[in-house]
Coordinates of C-alpha atoms in Angstrom, one line a residue:
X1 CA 18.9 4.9 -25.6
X2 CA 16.0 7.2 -25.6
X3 CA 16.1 6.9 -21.8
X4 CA 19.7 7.4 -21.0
X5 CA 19.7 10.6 -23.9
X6 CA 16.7 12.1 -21.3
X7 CA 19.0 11.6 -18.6
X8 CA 21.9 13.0 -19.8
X9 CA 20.0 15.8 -21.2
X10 CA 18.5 16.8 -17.7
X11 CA 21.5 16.3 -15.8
X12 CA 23.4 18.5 -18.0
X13 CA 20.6 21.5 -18.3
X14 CA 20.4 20.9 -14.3
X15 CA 24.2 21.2 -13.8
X16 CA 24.2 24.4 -16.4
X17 CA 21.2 26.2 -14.4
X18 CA 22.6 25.0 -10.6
X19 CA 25.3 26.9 -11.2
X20 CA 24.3 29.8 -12.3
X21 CA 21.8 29.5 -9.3
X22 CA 24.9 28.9 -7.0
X23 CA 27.0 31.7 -8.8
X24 CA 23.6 34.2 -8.1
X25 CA 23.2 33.3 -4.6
X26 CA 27.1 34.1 -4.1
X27 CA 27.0 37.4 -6.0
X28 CA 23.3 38.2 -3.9
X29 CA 24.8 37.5 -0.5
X30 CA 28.2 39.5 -1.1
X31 CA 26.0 42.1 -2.4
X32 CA 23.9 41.9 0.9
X33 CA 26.9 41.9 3.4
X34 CA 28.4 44.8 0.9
X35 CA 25.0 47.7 1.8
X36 CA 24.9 46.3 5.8
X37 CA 28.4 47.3 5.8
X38 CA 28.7 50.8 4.0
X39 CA 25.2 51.2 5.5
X40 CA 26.1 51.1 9.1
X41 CA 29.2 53.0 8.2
X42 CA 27.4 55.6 6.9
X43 CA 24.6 56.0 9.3
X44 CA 25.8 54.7 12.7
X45 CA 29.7 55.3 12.9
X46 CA 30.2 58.7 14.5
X47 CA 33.8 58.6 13.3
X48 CA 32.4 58.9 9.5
X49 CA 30.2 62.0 11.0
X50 CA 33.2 64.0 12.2
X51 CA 34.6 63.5 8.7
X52 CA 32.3 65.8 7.5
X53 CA 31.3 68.0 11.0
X54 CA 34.2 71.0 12.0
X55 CA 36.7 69.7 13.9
X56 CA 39.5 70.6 15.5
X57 CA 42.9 69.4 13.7
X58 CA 44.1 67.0 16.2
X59 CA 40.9 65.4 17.0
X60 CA 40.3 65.0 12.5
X61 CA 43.7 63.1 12.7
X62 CA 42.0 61.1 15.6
X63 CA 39.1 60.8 13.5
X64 CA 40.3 59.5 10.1
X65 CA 43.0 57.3 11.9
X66 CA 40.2 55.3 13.8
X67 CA 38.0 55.2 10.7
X68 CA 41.5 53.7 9.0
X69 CA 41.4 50.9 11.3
X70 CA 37.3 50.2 11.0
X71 CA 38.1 50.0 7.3
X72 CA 41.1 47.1 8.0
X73 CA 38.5 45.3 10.2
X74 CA 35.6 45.3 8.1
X75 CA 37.2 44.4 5.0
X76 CA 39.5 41.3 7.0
X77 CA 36.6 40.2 8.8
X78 CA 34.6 39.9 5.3
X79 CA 36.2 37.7 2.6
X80 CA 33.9 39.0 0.1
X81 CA 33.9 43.2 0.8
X82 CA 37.0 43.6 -2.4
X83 CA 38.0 46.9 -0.4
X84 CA 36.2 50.0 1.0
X85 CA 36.7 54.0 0.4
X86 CA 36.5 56.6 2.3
X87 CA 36.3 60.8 0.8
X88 CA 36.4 63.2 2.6
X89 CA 37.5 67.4 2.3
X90 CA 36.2 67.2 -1.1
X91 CA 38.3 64.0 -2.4
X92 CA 41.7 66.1 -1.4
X93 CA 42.6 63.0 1.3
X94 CA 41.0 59.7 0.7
X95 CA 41.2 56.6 2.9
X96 CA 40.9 53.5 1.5
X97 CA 41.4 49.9 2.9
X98 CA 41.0 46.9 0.1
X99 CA 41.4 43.3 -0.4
X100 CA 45.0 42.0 -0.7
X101 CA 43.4 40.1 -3.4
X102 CA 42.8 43.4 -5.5
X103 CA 45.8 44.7 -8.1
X104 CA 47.4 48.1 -7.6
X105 CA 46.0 48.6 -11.2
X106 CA 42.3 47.8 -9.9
X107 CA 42.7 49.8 -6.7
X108 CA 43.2 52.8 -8.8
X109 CA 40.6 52.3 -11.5
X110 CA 37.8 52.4 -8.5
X111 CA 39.4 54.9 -6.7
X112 CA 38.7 57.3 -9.6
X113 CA 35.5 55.9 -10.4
X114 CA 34.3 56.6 -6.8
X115 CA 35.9 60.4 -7.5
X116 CA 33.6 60.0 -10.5
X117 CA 30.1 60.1 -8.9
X118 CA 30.6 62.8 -5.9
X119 CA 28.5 65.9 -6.3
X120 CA 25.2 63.6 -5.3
X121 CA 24.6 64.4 -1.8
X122 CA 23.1 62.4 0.8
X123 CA 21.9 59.6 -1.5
X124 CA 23.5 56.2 -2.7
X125 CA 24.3 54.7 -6.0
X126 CA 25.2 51.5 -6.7
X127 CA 27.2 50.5 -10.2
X128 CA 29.6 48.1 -12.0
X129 CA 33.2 48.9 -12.7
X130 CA 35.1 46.9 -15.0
X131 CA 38.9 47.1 -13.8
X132 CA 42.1 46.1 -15.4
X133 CA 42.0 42.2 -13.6
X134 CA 38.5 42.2 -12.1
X135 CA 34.8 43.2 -12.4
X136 CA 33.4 45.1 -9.5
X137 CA 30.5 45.9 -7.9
X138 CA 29.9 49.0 -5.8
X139 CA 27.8 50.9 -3.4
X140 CA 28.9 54.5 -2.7
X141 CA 26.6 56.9 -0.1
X142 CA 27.6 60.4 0.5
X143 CA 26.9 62.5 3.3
X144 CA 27.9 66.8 2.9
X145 CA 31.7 66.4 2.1
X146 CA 32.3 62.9 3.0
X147 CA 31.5 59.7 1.5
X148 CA 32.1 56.0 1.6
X149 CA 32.6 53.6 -1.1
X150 CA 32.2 50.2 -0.8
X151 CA 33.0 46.7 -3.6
X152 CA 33.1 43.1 -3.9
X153 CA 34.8 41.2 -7.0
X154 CA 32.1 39.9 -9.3
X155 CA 34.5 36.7 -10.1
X156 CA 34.2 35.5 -6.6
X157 CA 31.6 32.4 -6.6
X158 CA 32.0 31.1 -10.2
X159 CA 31.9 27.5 -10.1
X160 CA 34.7 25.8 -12.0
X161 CA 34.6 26.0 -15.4
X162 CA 34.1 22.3 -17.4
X163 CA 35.7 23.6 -20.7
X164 CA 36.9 26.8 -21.9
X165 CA 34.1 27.8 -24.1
X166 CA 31.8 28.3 -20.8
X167 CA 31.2 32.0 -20.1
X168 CA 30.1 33.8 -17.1
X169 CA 28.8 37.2 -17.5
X170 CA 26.0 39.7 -15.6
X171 CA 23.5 41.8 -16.8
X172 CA 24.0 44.9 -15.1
X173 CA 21.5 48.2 -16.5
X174 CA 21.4 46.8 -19.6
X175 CA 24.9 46.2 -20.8
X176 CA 26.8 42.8 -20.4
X177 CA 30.1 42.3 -18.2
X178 CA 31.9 39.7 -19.2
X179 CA 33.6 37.9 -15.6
X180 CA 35.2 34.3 -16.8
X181 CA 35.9 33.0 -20.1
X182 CA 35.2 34.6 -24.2
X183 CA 32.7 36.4 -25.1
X184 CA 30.4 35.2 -27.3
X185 CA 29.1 37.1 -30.6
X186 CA 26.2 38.8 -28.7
X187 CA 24.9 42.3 -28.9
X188 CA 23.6 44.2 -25.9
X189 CA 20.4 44.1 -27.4
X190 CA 20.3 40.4 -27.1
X191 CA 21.0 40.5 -23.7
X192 CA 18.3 42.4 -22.8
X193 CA 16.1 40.5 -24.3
X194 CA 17.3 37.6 -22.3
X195 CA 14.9 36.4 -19.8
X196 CA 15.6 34.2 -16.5
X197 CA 16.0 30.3 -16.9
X198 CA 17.2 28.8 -20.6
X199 CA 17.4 30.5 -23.6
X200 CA 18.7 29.7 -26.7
X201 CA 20.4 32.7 -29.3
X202 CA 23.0 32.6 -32.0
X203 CA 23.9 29.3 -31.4
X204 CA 24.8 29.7 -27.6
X205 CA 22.4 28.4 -24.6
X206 CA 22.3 31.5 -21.9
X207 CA 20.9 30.2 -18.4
X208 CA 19.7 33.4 -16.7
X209 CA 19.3 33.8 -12.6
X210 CA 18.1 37.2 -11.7
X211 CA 19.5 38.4 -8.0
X212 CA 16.9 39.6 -5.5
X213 CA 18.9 42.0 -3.9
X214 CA 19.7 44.5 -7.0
X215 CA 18.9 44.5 -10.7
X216 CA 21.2 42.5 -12.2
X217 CA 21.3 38.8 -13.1
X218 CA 23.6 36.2 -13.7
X219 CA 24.8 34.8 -16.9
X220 CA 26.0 31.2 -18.0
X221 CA 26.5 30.9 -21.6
X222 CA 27.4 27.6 -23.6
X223 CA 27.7 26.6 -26.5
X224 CA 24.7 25.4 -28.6
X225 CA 26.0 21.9 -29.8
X226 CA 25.3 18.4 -29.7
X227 CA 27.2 17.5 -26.6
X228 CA 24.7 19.5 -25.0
X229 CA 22.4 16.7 -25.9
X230 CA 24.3 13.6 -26.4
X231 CA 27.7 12.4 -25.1
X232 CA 30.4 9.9 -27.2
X233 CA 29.1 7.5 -24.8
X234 CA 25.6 7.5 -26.6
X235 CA 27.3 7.7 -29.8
X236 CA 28.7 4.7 -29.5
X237 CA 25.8 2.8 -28.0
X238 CA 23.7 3.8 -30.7
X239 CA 26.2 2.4 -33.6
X240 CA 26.7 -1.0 -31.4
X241 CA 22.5 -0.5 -31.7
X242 CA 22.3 -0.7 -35.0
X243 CA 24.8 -3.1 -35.8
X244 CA 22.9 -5.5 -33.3
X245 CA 19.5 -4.2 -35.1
X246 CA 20.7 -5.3 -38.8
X247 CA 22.5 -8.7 -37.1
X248 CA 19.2 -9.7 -35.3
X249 CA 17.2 -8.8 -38.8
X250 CA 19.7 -11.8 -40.4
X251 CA 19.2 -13.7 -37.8
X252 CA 15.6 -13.5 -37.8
X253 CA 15.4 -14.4 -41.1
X254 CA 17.5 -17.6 -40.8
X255 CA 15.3 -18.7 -38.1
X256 CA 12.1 -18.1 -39.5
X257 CA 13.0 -20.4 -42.8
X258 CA 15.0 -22.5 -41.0
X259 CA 13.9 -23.5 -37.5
X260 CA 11.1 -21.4 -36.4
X261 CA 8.2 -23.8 -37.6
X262 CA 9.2 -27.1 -36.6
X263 CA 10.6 -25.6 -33.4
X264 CA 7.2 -23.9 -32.7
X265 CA 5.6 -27.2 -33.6
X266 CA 7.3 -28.9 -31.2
X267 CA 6.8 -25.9 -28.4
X268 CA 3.2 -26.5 -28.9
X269 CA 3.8 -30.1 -28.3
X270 CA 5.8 -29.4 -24.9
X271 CA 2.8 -27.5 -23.7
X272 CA 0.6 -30.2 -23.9
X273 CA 2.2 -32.5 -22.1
X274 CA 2.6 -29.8 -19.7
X275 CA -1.1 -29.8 -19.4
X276 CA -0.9 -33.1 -18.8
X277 CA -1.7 -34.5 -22.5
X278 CA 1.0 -37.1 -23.2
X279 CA 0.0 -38.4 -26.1
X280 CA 1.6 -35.6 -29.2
X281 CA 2.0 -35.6 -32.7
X282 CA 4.4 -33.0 -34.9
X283 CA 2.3 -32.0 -37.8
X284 CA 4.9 -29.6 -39.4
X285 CA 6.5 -30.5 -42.0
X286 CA 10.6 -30.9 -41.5
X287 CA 13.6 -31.7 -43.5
X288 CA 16.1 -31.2 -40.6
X289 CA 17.6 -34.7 -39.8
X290 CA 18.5 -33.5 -36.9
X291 CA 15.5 -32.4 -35.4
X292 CA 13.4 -35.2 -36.6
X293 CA 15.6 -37.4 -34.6
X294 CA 14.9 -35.0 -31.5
X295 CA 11.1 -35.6 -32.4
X296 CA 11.6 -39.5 -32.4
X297 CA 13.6 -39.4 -29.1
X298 CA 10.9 -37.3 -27.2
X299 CA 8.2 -39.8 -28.2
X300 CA 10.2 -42.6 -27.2
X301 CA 11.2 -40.4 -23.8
X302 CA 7.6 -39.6 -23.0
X303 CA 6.5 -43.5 -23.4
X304 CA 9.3 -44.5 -20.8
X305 CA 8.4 -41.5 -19.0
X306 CA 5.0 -42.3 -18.3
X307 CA 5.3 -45.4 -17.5
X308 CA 8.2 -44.7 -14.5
X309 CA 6.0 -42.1 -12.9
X310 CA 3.2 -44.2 -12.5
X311 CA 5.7 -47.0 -11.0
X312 CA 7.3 -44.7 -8.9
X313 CA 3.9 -42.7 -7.6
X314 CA 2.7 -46.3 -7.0
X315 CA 5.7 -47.4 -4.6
X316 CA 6.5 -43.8 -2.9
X317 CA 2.7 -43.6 -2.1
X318 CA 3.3 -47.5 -0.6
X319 CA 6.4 -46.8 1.0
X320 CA 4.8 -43.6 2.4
X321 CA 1.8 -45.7 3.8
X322 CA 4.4 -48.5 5.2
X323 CA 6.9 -46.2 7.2
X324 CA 3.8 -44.1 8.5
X325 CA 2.2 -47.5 10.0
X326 CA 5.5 -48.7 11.0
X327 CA 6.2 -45.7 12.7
X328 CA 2.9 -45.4 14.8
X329 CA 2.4 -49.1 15.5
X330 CA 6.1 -48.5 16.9
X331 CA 4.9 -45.9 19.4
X332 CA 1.8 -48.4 20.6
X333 CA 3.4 -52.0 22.1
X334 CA 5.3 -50.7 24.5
X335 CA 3.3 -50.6 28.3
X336 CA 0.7 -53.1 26.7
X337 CA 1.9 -56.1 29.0
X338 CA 2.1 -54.0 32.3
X339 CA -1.3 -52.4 31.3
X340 CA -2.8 -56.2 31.3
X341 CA -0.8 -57.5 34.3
X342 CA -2.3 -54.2 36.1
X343 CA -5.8 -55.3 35.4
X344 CA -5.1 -58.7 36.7
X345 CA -3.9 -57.6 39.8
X346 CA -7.0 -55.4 40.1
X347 CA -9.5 -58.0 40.1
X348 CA -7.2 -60.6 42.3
X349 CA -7.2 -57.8 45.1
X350 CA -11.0 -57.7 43.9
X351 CA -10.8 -53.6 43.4
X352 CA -13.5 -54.5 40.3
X353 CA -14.8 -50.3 40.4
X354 CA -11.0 -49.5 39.6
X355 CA -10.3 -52.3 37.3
X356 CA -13.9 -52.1 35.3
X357 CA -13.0 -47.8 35.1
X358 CA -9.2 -49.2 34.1
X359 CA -10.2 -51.7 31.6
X360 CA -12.7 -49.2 29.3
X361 CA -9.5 -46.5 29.3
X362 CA -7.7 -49.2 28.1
X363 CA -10.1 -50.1 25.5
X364 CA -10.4 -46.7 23.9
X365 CA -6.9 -46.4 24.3
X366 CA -6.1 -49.4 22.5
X367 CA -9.0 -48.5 19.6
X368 CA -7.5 -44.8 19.1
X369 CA -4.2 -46.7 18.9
X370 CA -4.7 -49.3 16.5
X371 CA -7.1 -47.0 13.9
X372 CA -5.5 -48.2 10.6
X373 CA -6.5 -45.2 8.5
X374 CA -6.2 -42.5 10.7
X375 CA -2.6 -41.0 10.4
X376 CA -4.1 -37.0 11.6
X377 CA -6.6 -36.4 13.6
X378 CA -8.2 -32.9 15.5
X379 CA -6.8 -31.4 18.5
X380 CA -9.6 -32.1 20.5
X381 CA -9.5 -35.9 19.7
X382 CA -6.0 -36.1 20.9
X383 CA -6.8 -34.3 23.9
X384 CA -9.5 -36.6 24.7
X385 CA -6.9 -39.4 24.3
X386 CA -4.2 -37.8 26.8
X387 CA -6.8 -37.2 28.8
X388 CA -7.9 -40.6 29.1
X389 CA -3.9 -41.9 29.2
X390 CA -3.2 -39.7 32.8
X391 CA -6.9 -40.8 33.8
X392 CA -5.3 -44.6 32.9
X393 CA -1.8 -43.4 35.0
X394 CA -3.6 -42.1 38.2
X395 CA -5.1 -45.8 38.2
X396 CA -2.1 -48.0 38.3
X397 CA -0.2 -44.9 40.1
X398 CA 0.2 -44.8 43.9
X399 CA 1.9 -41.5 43.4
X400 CA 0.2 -38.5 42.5
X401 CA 0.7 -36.1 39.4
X402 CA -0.8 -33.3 37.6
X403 CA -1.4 -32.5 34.0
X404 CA -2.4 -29.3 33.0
X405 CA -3.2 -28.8 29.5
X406 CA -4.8 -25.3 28.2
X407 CA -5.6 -25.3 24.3
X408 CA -6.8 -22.0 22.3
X409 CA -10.3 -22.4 21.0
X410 CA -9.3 -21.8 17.3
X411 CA -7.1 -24.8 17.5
X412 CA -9.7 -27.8 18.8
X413 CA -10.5 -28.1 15.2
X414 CA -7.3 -28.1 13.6
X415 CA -5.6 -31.6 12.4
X416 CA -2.3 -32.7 13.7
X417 CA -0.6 -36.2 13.3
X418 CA -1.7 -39.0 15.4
X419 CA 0.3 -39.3 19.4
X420 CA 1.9 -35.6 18.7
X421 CA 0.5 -34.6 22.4
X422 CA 0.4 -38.5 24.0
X423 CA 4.0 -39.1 23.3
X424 CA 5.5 -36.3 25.3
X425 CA 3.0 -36.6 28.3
X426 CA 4.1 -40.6 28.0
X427 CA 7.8 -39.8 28.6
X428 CA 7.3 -38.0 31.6
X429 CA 5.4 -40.0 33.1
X430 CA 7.6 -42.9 32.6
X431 CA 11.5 -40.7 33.3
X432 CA 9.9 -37.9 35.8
X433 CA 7.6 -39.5 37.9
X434 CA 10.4 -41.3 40.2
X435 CA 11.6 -38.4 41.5
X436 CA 11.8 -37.9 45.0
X437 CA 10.6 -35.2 47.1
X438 CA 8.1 -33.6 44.6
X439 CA 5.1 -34.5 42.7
X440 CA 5.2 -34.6 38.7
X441 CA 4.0 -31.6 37.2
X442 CA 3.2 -31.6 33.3
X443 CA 1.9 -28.6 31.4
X444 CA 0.7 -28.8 28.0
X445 CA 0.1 -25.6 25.3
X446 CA -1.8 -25.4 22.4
X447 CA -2.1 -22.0 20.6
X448 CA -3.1 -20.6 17.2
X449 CA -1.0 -18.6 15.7
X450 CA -2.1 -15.9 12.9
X451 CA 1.1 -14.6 11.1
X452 CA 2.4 -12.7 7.6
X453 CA 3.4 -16.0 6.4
X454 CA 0.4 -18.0 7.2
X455 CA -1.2 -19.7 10.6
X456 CA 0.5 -22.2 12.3
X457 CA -0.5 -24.3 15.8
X458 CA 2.5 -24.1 18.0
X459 CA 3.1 -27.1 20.9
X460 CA 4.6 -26.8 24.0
X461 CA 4.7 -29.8 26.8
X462 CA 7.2 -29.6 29.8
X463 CA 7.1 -31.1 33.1
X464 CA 9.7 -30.7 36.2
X465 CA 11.6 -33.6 35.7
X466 CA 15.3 -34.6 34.7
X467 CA 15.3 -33.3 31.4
X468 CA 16.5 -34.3 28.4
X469 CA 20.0 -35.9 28.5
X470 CA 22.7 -33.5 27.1
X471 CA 23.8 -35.8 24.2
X472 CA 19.8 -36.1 23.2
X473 CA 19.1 -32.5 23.1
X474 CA 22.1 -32.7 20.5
X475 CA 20.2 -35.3 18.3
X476 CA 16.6 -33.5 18.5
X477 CA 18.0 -30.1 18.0
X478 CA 19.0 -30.9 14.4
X479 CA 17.5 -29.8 11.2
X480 CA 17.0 -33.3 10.0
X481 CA 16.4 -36.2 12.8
X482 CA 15.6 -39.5 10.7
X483 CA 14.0 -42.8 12.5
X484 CA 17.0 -44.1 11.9
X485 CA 19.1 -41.9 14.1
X486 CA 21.3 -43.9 16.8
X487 CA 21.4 -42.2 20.2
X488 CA 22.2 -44.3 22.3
X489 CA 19.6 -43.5 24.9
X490 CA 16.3 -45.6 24.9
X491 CA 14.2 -42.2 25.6
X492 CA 15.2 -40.4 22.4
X493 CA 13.6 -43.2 19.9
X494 CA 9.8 -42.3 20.1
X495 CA 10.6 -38.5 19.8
X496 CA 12.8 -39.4 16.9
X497 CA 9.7 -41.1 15.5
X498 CA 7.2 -38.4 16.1
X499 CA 9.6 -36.0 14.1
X500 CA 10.3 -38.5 11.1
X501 CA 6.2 -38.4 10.7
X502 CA 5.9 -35.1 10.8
X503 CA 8.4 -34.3 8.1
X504 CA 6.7 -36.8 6.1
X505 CA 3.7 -35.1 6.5
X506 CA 4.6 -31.7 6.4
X507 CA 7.7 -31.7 4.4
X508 CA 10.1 -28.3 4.7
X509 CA 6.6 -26.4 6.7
X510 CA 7.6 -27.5 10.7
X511 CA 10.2 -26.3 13.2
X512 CA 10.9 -27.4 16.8
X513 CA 13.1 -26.8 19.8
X514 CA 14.1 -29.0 22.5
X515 CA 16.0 -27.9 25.8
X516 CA 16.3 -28.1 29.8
X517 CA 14.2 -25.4 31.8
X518 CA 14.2 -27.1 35.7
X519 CA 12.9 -30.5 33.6
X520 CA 12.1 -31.3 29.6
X521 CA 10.9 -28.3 27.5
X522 CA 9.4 -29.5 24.0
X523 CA 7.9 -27.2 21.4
X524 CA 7.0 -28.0 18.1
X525 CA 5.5 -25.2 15.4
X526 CA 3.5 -27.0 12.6
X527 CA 0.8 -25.4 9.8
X528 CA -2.6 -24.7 10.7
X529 CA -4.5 -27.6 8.4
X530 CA -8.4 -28.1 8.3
X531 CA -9.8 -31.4 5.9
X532 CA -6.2 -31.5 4.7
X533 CA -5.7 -28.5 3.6
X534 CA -3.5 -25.4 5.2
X535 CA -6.4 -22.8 7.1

């Protein structure tokens, strides 16, 4: 409340003092345009001089009719200007060219009042004429025997009134002039006094702008009340306050005798077993049936409880453990036969160099393979292991290939899962190789990659092969790809694999893509992890 009262409070003194600002910067301007125009009448026209020089008749009729038509284009080409006059032969014939704005009433009332001040020669005077319908001001400069007269409306400018008991007024020498609205119960003393910005007197607020370009300043006056500081919008917020204040004092006190205790008793008990702490007692005292029956059925609930989770960490930790060995021992069988065949060949055709250099690949191929405990291991380990699978390939191959493989330094040390380099470089070898008319070319990418939301190790292997079948690209392209998924297409099934691992392992934390760019393009984006943990 306290807030929105501020509010209100400083929007309302803002709107109150922006407009008399807006009202004062009107008035100032007018005023402005008002002295450039009876200024460069005065000093500059040479019509207005021959007003006042000897001439002959004709060329004084020439004279006054071409200063009759300056006056109709000054005051139509300036909105503001409320009309000009022009005296000349001692007031006998005065020209005068006004607003069609302006009353007949008014155009007289300042005709006279300009009649009022000649006798000061070559000087200028400026002062406020209140007229039948309007509020002028005026700047008159005379010359010998002629003089001009110039005045804007003081009315023009005034923002739109928000009730009738807003006044506009200005201060002009002293005395008030009251331009829109009633006049409030103020002496011209008072006004005086008044000084520029807020101020508050005989239960009005005055907000007071002082123009730059004369002495006068601008008056808003409201009235002093309380909807200057509160609206029925507060009102009402502050009754539907209190009503809530002296419900929620009720309520509290129900509660407290009531509920509060045994509730915070078992609260307390809720945060232990938060903590971990399942065994709880309620030591407060309770009479509620009902909640003593909530006590009994949490006791009963955190027996059972316990119990499940420990059965059901026990077998998702197994089943966890099972599909991970499944899934790698899956990868492994598959070119073991050939592998052994190969080596038998070897020694038949006696090539013993090649088949004693082919026989210890295959043995630390076959130990990397069948570690049992192993389910991640370093970059640089399972680059060590792709390198000695194409070093096991250019053996048994009659045709040549080449593998390129260019890994950041940051990310040698970084653990991925088991076979996630091997298996790609494996399925090119085994669908790209055939290819006539070009050699196999494999690249592989490892790079570190520092970002806002943590640093991940992004995987990219493509060769110049085939590619991946259309309705594959389908299947590996999706959010979730499961072991399980039926493709159809014997190629798809150890990819399939590789990504049902690593959303074991990683959960929600891995993205990949899969497309065609002249052969297969693979790229897989997983955390950063060092000793199990995310670097």
């Amino acid at each position: 409340m306290t807030v929105l009262i501020h509010s209100y409070q400083r929007k309302v003194n803002d709107t109150h003092k922006n407009n008399a600002a807006a009202y004062a910067a009107h008035i100032d301007s007018s005023i402005l345009q008002l002295r450039d125009t009876v200024g460069y009448i005065y000093s500059s026209d040479a019509v207005f001089q021959g007003l006042y020089l000897y001439q002959p008749a004709a060329d004084k009729v020439s004279s006054i009719n071409s200063m009759l038509n300056l006056l109709k284009l000054q005051v139509r080409s300036n909105r503001n200007l409320g009309g000009l006059f022009i005296y000349y032969d001692s007031d006998k014939k005065p020209l005068y060219y006004v607003n069609e704005e302006m009353s007949f009433q008014d155009k007289e009332i300042l005709k006279k009042a300009g009649r009022a001040v000649q006798g000061v020669s070559n000087a200028f005077i400026d002062y406020v004429v209140k007229a039948e319908n309007d509020t002028y001001y005026n700047a008159y400069m005379q010359k010998n025997s002629a003089a001009i007269c110039g005045n804007i409306s003081l009315s023009q400018g005034i923002p739109e009134l928000s009730s009738d008991a807003e006044t506009y007024g200005i201060i002009y020498e002293g005395v008030f002039y009251l331009i829109s609205g009633l006049r409030p119960e103020l002496s011209d003393m008072e006004y005086t006094l008044l000084k520029p910005g807020k101020n508050i007197v005989h239960g009005s607020v005055a907000y007071v702008q002082k123009l730059d370009s004369v002495n006068m300043s601008v008056v808003k006056i409201v009235p002093h009340n309380i909807w200057l500081y509160v609206s029925g919008v507060h009102i009402i917020l502050f009754l539907l306050g209190l009503m809530l204040i002296l419900f929620c004092i009720r309520l509290y006190r129900f509660t407290s005798n009531q509920l509060s205790i045994p509730l915070e008793d078992m609260t307390n008990a809720l945060q232990n077993i938060q903590e971990g702490v399942w065994e709880v007692n309620f030591t407060a005292s309770n009479r509620i049936t009902e909640i003593e029956n909530v006590r009994q059925t949490v006791r009963i609930m955190l027996k059972e409880i316990e119990q499940y989770k420990i059965r059901s960490y026990e077998e998702k930790l197994e089943k966890q453990k099972v599909q991970l060995q499944f899934l790698q021992l899956q990868l492994a069988p598959h070119f073991y036969t050939n592998c052994l065949k190969n080596a038998y060949y070897m020694l038949m055709m006696k090539e013993y160099e090649n088949a004693e250099e082919f026989l210890l690949c295959l043995s630390a191929h076959l130990r990397y393979l069948l570690q049992t405990d192993a389910t991640v291991v370093t970059v640089q380990t399972e680059k060590d292991f792709v390198q000695n699978y194409i070093n096991m390939e250019s053996i048994l191959s009659s045709k040549p290939f080449i593998c390129e493989m260019s890994v950041d330094d940051k990310a040698l040390e970084v653990e991925i899962p088991i076979l996630a380099l091997q298996l790609f470089v494996e399925n090119s070898i085994k669908y790209a190789r055939g290819i006539e008319g070009r050699n196999l070319q494999i690249q592989i990418y490892v790079r570190y990659l520092s970002t806002d939301d943590g640093n991940n190790i992004d995987i990219i292997v493509s060769d110049n092969g085939p590619g991946y079948p259309e309705e594959l690209l389908c299947v590996l392209n999706q959010k979730d790809v499961f072991s399980d998924s039926k493709t159809g297409i014997k190629m798809g099934v150890g990819i399939i694999n590789l990504l049902s691992r690593l959303r074991l392992h990683y959960g929600e934390g891995i993205s990949w893509y899969f497309e065609n760019r002249n052969g297969a393009y693979s790229e897989i984006i997983l955390p950063a992890m060092q000793g199990g943990e995310v670097s």
